[in-house]
Short mmCIF file of C-alpha atoms and ligand atoms in Angstrom, two decimals:
data_model
loop_
_atom_site.label_atom_id
_atom_site.label_comp_id
_atom_site.label_asym_id
_atom_site.label_seq_id
_atom_site.Cartn_x
_atom_site.Cartn_y
_atom_site.Cartn_z
CA UNK I 499 -0.05 0.30 -0.56
CA UNK I 500 1.41 3.52 -0.95
CA UNK I 501 0.00 7.13 -0.47
CA UNK I 502 2.33 8.14 -3.09
CA UNK I 503 0.63 9.45 -6.10
CA UNK I 504 0.37 7.96 -9.10
CA UNK I 505 1.25 11.32 -11.69
CA UNK I 506 -0.84 8.85 -14.97
CA UNK I 507 -4.00 8.81 -13.29
CA UNK I 508 -3.37 12.84 -12.75
CA UNK I 509 -3.03 13.40 -15.82
CA UNK I 510 -6.28 11.70 -17.52
CA UNK I 511 -8.44 12.82 -14.74
CA UNK I 512 -7.87 16.57 -15.41
CA UNK I 513 -7.81 16.33 -19.44
CA UNK I 514 -4.07 17.86 -19.88
CA UNK I 515 -4.91 20.41 -22.15
CA UNK I 516 -2.14 23.14 -22.04
CA UNK I 517 1.15 21.84 -23.85
CA UNK I 518 4.46 23.04 -22.21
CA UNK I 519 7.53 22.46 -25.36
CA UNK I 520 11.10 23.00 -24.86
CA UNK I 521 14.76 21.78 -26.48
CA UNK I 522 17.05 21.02 -24.58
CA UNK I 523 19.31 23.15 -26.66
CA UNK I 524 17.46 26.24 -25.88
CA UNK I 525 19.24 26.59 -22.94
CA UNK I 526 22.57 25.78 -24.09
CA UNK I 527 22.58 29.23 -26.43
CA UNK I 528 24.90 31.26 -24.47
CA UNK I 529 25.88 35.23 -25.32
CA UNK I 530 28.10 35.30 -23.05
CA UNK I 531 27.86 35.58 -18.61
CA UNK I 532 26.89 39.16 -18.60
CA UNK I 533 24.47 38.93 -21.65
CA UNK I 534 20.88 39.85 -19.85
CA UNK I 535 19.13 36.92 -22.41
CA UNK I 536 20.54 33.85 -20.47
CA UNK I 537 19.94 30.20 -19.95
CA UNK I 538 18.73 30.33 -16.03
CA UNK I 539 15.54 32.09 -18.14
CA UNK I 540 14.13 28.67 -19.33
CA UNK I 541 15.82 27.30 -15.20
CA UNK I 542 13.25 30.25 -13.44
CA UNK I 543 9.87 29.47 -15.68
CA UNK I 544 10.61 25.39 -14.99
CA UNK I 545 11.72 26.10 -11.25
CA UNK I 546 8.14 27.83 -11.07
CA UNK I 547 6.06 26.10 -12.72
CA UNK I 548 7.30 22.91 -10.31
CA UNK I 549 7.76 24.73 -7.18
CA UNK I 550 3.01 26.30 -8.11
CA UNK I 551 2.08 22.22 -9.15
CA UNK I 552 1.57 23.02 -12.36
CA UNK I 553 4.25 21.59 -14.01
CA UNK I 554 1.78 17.89 -13.85
CA UNK I 555 -0.94 19.60 -15.55
CA UNK I 556 0.84 20.77 -18.64
CA UNK I 557 1.63 18.11 -21.50
CA UNK I 558 5.71 18.39 -21.88
CA UNK I 559 6.91 18.10 -25.41
CA UNK I 560 10.19 18.41 -27.05
CA UNK I 561 10.42 20.58 -30.01
CA UNK I 562 11.79 19.11 -33.55
CA UNK I 563 12.99 21.85 -35.38
CA UNK I 564 11.82 24.38 -37.99
CA UNK I 565 11.82 22.81 -41.80
CA UNK I 566 13.25 25.32 -43.87
CA UNK I 567 10.09 25.54 -45.74
CA UNK I 568 8.49 26.63 -42.83
CA UNK I 569 10.97 29.33 -41.98
CA UNK I 570 11.03 31.01 -45.11
CA UNK I 571 7.40 31.44 -45.53
CA UNK I 572 8.27 33.93 -43.05
CA UNK I 573 12.19 35.42 -43.20
CA UNK I 574 13.96 35.91 -47.07
CA UNK I 575 16.08 32.91 -48.42
CA UNK I 576 19.37 35.22 -47.97
CA UNK I 577 18.43 36.26 -44.34
CA UNK I 578 18.59 32.66 -43.73
CA UNK I 579 21.93 31.38 -45.28
CA UNK I 580 23.35 34.20 -43.96
CA UNK I 581 22.27 32.77 -40.13
CA UNK I 582 23.15 29.40 -41.29
CA UNK I 583 26.94 31.01 -42.26
CA UNK I 584 27.70 32.75 -38.96
CA UNK I 585 27.32 29.93 -37.16
CA UNK I 586 30.52 29.77 -35.31
CA UNK I 587 31.99 26.58 -34.01
CA UNK I 588 34.08 27.75 -31.31
CA UNK I 589 33.58 30.85 -29.54
CA UNK I 590 30.77 33.89 -29.95
CA UNK I 591 30.05 36.10 -33.19
CA UNK I 592 28.05 38.85 -32.81
CA UNK I 593 25.44 39.88 -35.88
CA UNK I 594 23.98 42.87 -33.92
CA UNK I 595 25.17 45.00 -31.34
CA UNK I 596 22.56 42.69 -28.98
CA UNK I 597 22.80 39.57 -30.61
CA UNK I 598 25.53 37.12 -30.81
CA UNK I 599 26.18 33.08 -31.56
CA UNK I 600 28.08 30.40 -30.15
CA UNK I 601 28.22 26.82 -31.33
CA UNK I 602 24.57 25.56 -30.15
CA UNK I 603 22.35 28.89 -31.10
CA UNK I 604 21.77 28.44 -34.68
CA UNK I 605 19.94 24.98 -33.96
CA UNK I 606 18.02 26.85 -30.12
CA UNK I 607 17.04 28.54 -32.67
CA UNK I 608 15.61 26.20 -35.04
CA UNK I 609 14.29 24.35 -32.13
CA UNK I 610 12.65 27.96 -30.25
CA UNK I 611 10.90 28.21 -34.10
CA UNK I 612 9.70 24.62 -34.51
CA UNK I 613 8.28 25.39 -31.18
CA UNK I 614 5.81 27.37 -32.78
CA UNK I 615 5.24 24.97 -35.59
CA UNK I 616 4.33 22.09 -33.14
CA UNK I 617 2.14 24.66 -30.91
CA UNK I 618 0.22 25.48 -33.79
CA UNK I 619 -0.25 21.60 -35.06
CA UNK I 620 -1.14 20.58 -31.14
CA UNK I 621 -4.34 23.51 -31.05
CA UNK I 622 -5.27 23.54 -34.90
CA UNK I 623 -4.95 19.20 -34.30
CA UNK I 624 -7.60 18.83 -30.68
CA UNK I 625 -5.03 18.14 -28.81
CA UNK I 626 -4.16 20.55 -26.58
CA UNK I 627 -6.64 23.59 -26.44
CA UNK I 628 -3.26 25.93 -25.56
CA UNK I 629 0.46 26.19 -25.78
CA UNK I 630 3.28 27.31 -24.13
CA UNK I 631 6.66 27.31 -25.85
CA UNK I 632 9.53 27.76 -22.44
CA UNK I 633 12.13 28.37 -25.56
CA UNK I 634 15.28 30.99 -26.18
CA UNK I 635 15.81 32.72 -28.75
CA UNK I 636 13.60 35.05 -28.34
CA UNK I 637 11.78 36.14 -32.04
CA UNK I 638 9.30 39.68 -32.07
CA UNK I 639 12.40 41.55 -32.41
CA UNK I 640 14.03 39.72 -36.21
CA UNK I 641 12.94 41.05 -39.18
CA UNK I 642 11.64 39.59 -42.53
CA UNK I 643 15.89 40.75 -42.99
CA UNK I 644 17.61 41.49 -40.33
CA UNK I 645 17.79 39.74 -36.93
CA UNK I 646 17.85 42.41 -33.85
CA UNK I 647 17.59 42.84 -30.34
CA UNK I 648 18.71 39.30 -29.22
CA UNK I 649 16.51 37.18 -32.05
CA UNK I 650 17.31 34.89 -35.10
CA UNK I 651 14.12 34.34 -35.77
CA UNK I 652 10.61 35.32 -35.64
CA UNK I 653 9.79 32.48 -33.69
CA UNK I 654 5.37 33.78 -33.66
CA UNK I 655 5.39 34.55 -36.80
CA UNK I 656 6.60 30.89 -38.40
CA UNK I 657 3.81 29.99 -36.54
CA UNK I 658 1.09 31.90 -37.43
CA UNK I 659 2.42 31.54 -41.21
CA UNK I 660 2.46 28.04 -40.86
CA UNK I 661 -1.40 28.48 -39.29
CA UNK I 662 -2.16 30.16 -42.07
CA UNK I 663 -0.40 28.17 -45.13
CA UNK I 664 -0.19 24.37 -43.83
CA UNK I 665 -3.39 24.65 -41.62
CA UNK I 666 -5.88 27.18 -44.44
CA UNK I 667 -6.78 29.48 -41.22
CA UNK I 668 -9.12 32.42 -43.02
CA UNK I 669 -7.56 34.36 -39.78
CA UNK I 670 -4.71 34.54 -37.68
CA UNK I 671 -3.71 37.76 -34.51
CA UNK I 672 -0.67 38.23 -32.57
CA UNK I 673 -0.89 39.62 -28.60
CA UNK I 674 1.90 41.40 -28.04
CA UNK I 675 2.37 43.02 -24.45
CA UNK I 676 6.63 42.28 -24.42
CA UNK I 677 8.20 45.77 -22.88
CA UNK I 678 9.55 46.06 -26.06
CA UNK I 679 8.36 46.67 -29.11
CA UNK I 680 7.34 43.48 -31.52
CA UNK I 681 8.67 45.31 -34.38
CA UNK I 682 9.65 42.48 -36.23
CA UNK I 683 6.12 40.90 -35.74
CA UNK I 684 5.11 43.66 -37.26
CA UNK I 685 7.44 43.80 -40.64
CA UNK I 686 6.26 40.61 -41.63
CA UNK I 687 2.35 40.98 -41.08
CA UNK I 688 2.32 44.53 -42.30
CA UNK I 689 -1.05 45.26 -45.01
CA UNK I 690 -1.52 41.12 -44.26
CA UNK I 691 -5.25 41.11 -44.14
CA UNK I 692 -5.68 38.00 -42.23
CA UNK I 693 -3.28 38.66 -39.26
CA UNK I 694 -4.20 41.23 -36.60
CA UNK I 695 -1.49 42.52 -34.29
CA UNK I 696 -1.94 44.36 -30.99
CA UNK I 697 0.88 45.22 -28.49
CA UNK I 698 2.03 47.29 -25.82
CA UNK I 699 5.32 48.56 -24.92
CA UNK I 700 7.28 51.28 -23.12
CA UNK I 701 7.67 54.36 -25.34
CA UNK I 702 10.47 54.91 -26.01
CA UNK I 703 12.29 52.52 -25.61
CA UNK I 704 14.34 50.16 -28.00
CA UNK I 705 13.31 49.15 -30.38
CA UNK I 706 12.54 53.28 -30.80
CA UNK I 707 9.53 51.94 -33.57
CA UNK I 708 5.64 50.87 -33.33
CA UNK I 709 4.68 54.78 -32.78
CA UNK I 710 3.95 55.27 -36.70
CA UNK I 711 2.29 51.82 -37.34
CA UNK I 712 3.27 49.80 -40.73
CA UNK I 713 -0.21 48.89 -41.47
CA UNK I 714 -4.00 48.84 -40.76
CA UNK I 715 -3.71 45.78 -39.65
CA UNK I 716 -1.15 46.89 -36.85
CA UNK I 717 -2.18 47.79 -32.99
CA UNK I 718 -0.11 49.48 -30.95
CA UNK I 719 -0.01 50.64 -28.36
CA UNK I 720 2.81 53.02 -26.54
CA UNK I 721 3.48 53.15 -23.29
CA UNK I 722 5.27 55.70 -21.40
CA UNK I 723 7.90 55.63 -18.71
CA UNK I 724 5.93 54.43 -14.92
CA UNK I 725 2.95 53.82 -16.64
CA UNK I 726 2.24 51.27 -14.60
CA UNK I 727 -0.96 48.70 -14.02
CA UNK I 728 -3.66 50.60 -14.33
CA UNK I 729 -2.50 52.41 -17.76
CA UNK I 730 -2.02 48.41 -19.08
CA UNK I 731 -4.93 47.63 -18.16
CA UNK I 732 -6.89 50.62 -20.04
CA UNK I 733 -4.74 49.89 -23.00
CA UNK I 734 -5.98 46.63 -23.64
CA UNK I 735 -9.17 46.62 -22.98
CA UNK I 736 -9.72 50.28 -24.63
CA UNK I 737 -7.28 49.44 -27.86
CA UNK I 738 -5.95 46.36 -27.85
CA UNK I 739 -9.06 43.55 -27.11
CA UNK I 740 -11.20 45.55 -29.42
CA UNK I 741 -9.24 45.14 -32.01
CA UNK I 742 -8.62 41.30 -31.38
CA UNK I 743 -12.55 40.86 -31.36
CA UNK I 744 -13.52 42.37 -34.05
CA UNK I 745 -11.04 40.50 -36.34
CA UNK I 746 -12.58 37.18 -34.52
CA UNK I 747 -9.36 35.15 -35.49
CA UNK I 748 -9.16 31.34 -35.40
CA UNK I 749 -5.79 31.37 -34.33
CA UNK I 750 -4.26 33.84 -31.20
CA UNK I 751 -0.33 33.68 -30.74
CA UNK I 752 0.96 35.92 -27.90
CA UNK I 753 4.34 37.37 -28.12
CA UNK I 754 4.15 36.43 -24.08
CA UNK I 755 7.01 39.06 -22.76
CA UNK I 756 7.38 39.90 -19.93
CA UNK I 757 10.25 42.80 -18.99
CA UNK I 758 7.31 45.24 -18.25
CA UNK I 759 7.33 43.29 -14.24
CA UNK I 760 7.90 45.98 -12.17
CA UNK I 761 11.49 44.42 -11.07
CA UNK I 762 13.05 43.82 -14.70
CA UNK I 763 15.77 45.75 -15.20
CA UNK I 764 15.69 46.11 -18.50
CA UNK I 765 12.44 49.53 -18.37
CA UNK I 766 10.46 50.20 -16.57
CA UNK I 767 6.29 49.71 -16.93
CA UNK I 768 6.11 48.31 -13.66
CA UNK I 769 3.52 45.83 -14.37
CA UNK I 770 3.32 42.78 -11.47
CA UNK I 771 2.58 38.88 -11.56
CA UNK I 772 -1.27 39.55 -11.29
CA UNK I 773 -1.36 41.43 -14.58
CA UNK I 774 0.32 38.92 -16.34
CA UNK I 775 -2.32 36.40 -15.07
CA UNK I 776 -5.26 38.90 -15.79
CA UNK I 777 -4.50 39.90 -20.27
CA UNK I 778 -4.58 35.52 -20.21
CA UNK I 779 -7.44 35.29 -18.89
CA UNK I 780 -8.88 38.49 -21.69
CA UNK I 781 -6.55 36.89 -24.38
CA UNK I 782 -8.39 34.07 -23.39
CA UNK I 783 -12.00 34.88 -23.47
CA UNK I 784 -11.58 36.20 -27.08
CA UNK I 785 -10.20 33.12 -28.34
CA UNK I 786 -13.32 30.44 -26.31
CA UNK I 787 -15.68 33.24 -28.20
CA UNK I 788 -13.80 33.21 -32.23
CA UNK I 789 -10.99 30.56 -31.96
CA UNK I 790 -12.26 27.52 -30.28
CA UNK I 791 -9.47 28.30 -27.28
CA UNK I 792 -6.70 27.96 -28.57
CA UNK I 793 -3.66 30.23 -27.99
CA UNK I 794 0.15 29.60 -28.47
CA UNK I 795 2.20 30.96 -26.38
CA UNK I 796 5.36 31.82 -27.12
CA UNK I 797 8.82 33.25 -25.03
CA UNK I 798 10.00 36.69 -25.34
CA UNK I 799 12.19 38.72 -22.91
CA UNK I 800 11.54 39.62 -18.99
CA UNK I 801 15.09 39.53 -17.70
CA UNK I 802 14.08 39.48 -13.79
CA UNK I 803 14.32 36.00 -13.58
CA UNK I 804 12.45 34.95 -10.23
CA UNK I 805 10.12 37.58 -11.79
CA UNK I 806 10.12 35.70 -15.44
CA UNK I 807 9.52 32.20 -13.19
CA UNK I 808 6.25 34.01 -11.46
CA UNK I 809 5.05 35.39 -14.60
CA UNK I 810 4.96 33.00 -16.61
CA UNK I 811 3.90 30.88 -13.99
CA UNK I 812 0.99 32.97 -13.25
CA UNK I 813 0.39 32.62 -17.87
CA UNK I 814 0.74 29.09 -17.48
CA UNK I 815 -1.60 28.67 -14.81
CA UNK I 816 -4.18 31.32 -16.18
CA UNK I 817 -4.11 28.75 -19.30
CA UNK I 818 -4.60 25.80 -17.92
CA UNK I 819 -7.12 26.82 -16.38
CA UNK I 820 -8.94 27.75 -19.66
ZN1 ZN J 952 11.42 42.80 -24.61
#
């Protein structure tokens, strides 16, 4: 007789509907000991999920590598060639003042983008209703032809293009609540009527874009430094969520950056853990009305390790409960 819990039985009883997708190489991508976009970010999230007891309530998946065809839907061939050629056999090679590759980075970037593809397949196939991709390098600054801001391939954009082109969905949406404007995703989808992107970001702040949207399908809401939870929730409620609702997306992607948190060292938008739970619930409500609950969330920023862990766990908890 034992009182040890039968984890398999628990999983069956609660019908796990949220996928958690990552890959070991995402931990081996390392741009140097002082770089804020560090491997320990993934440990912080994973440890917090275990600490909060959420680990048993997600379906764990290993991210596949993205294919060349999947990447070419959002990046120029010559750009992919350049990133592949920049991959070093030793040491660190910078492709941008903030962005570098070590010998594992190219493989990590391929799996980070592949995670979004698998997540898209899982939620459209009905295996899960939502998915969180705990991956790095992040993606939302990666433009069609340019790496920047710690990003090599635009993971969320690869997922969106996969939903539209491989699965034939008519409408997709991206919600980007990272503290930095998602200029790469905007560059890729501006003017594409199938895609609506909504998001808040601190301005002025890197990459100093977004105030003038590049297309009518871009709903960018700059927020002043120090503006805090109320301003964030008002921007979401008044500007972002109505635009999201009006598009009636069949799937919603989240560029899940947690660097608008008040503890983050790279910005000061002053959000709290509970704001991430709140915004996730709001997005979940739109997804339930239009997208059969389908949400694919992919990690972007978040550099205060404990705040990152708590905020990501709050986000995943709401995905599980949705
Ligand atoms: Zn960021």
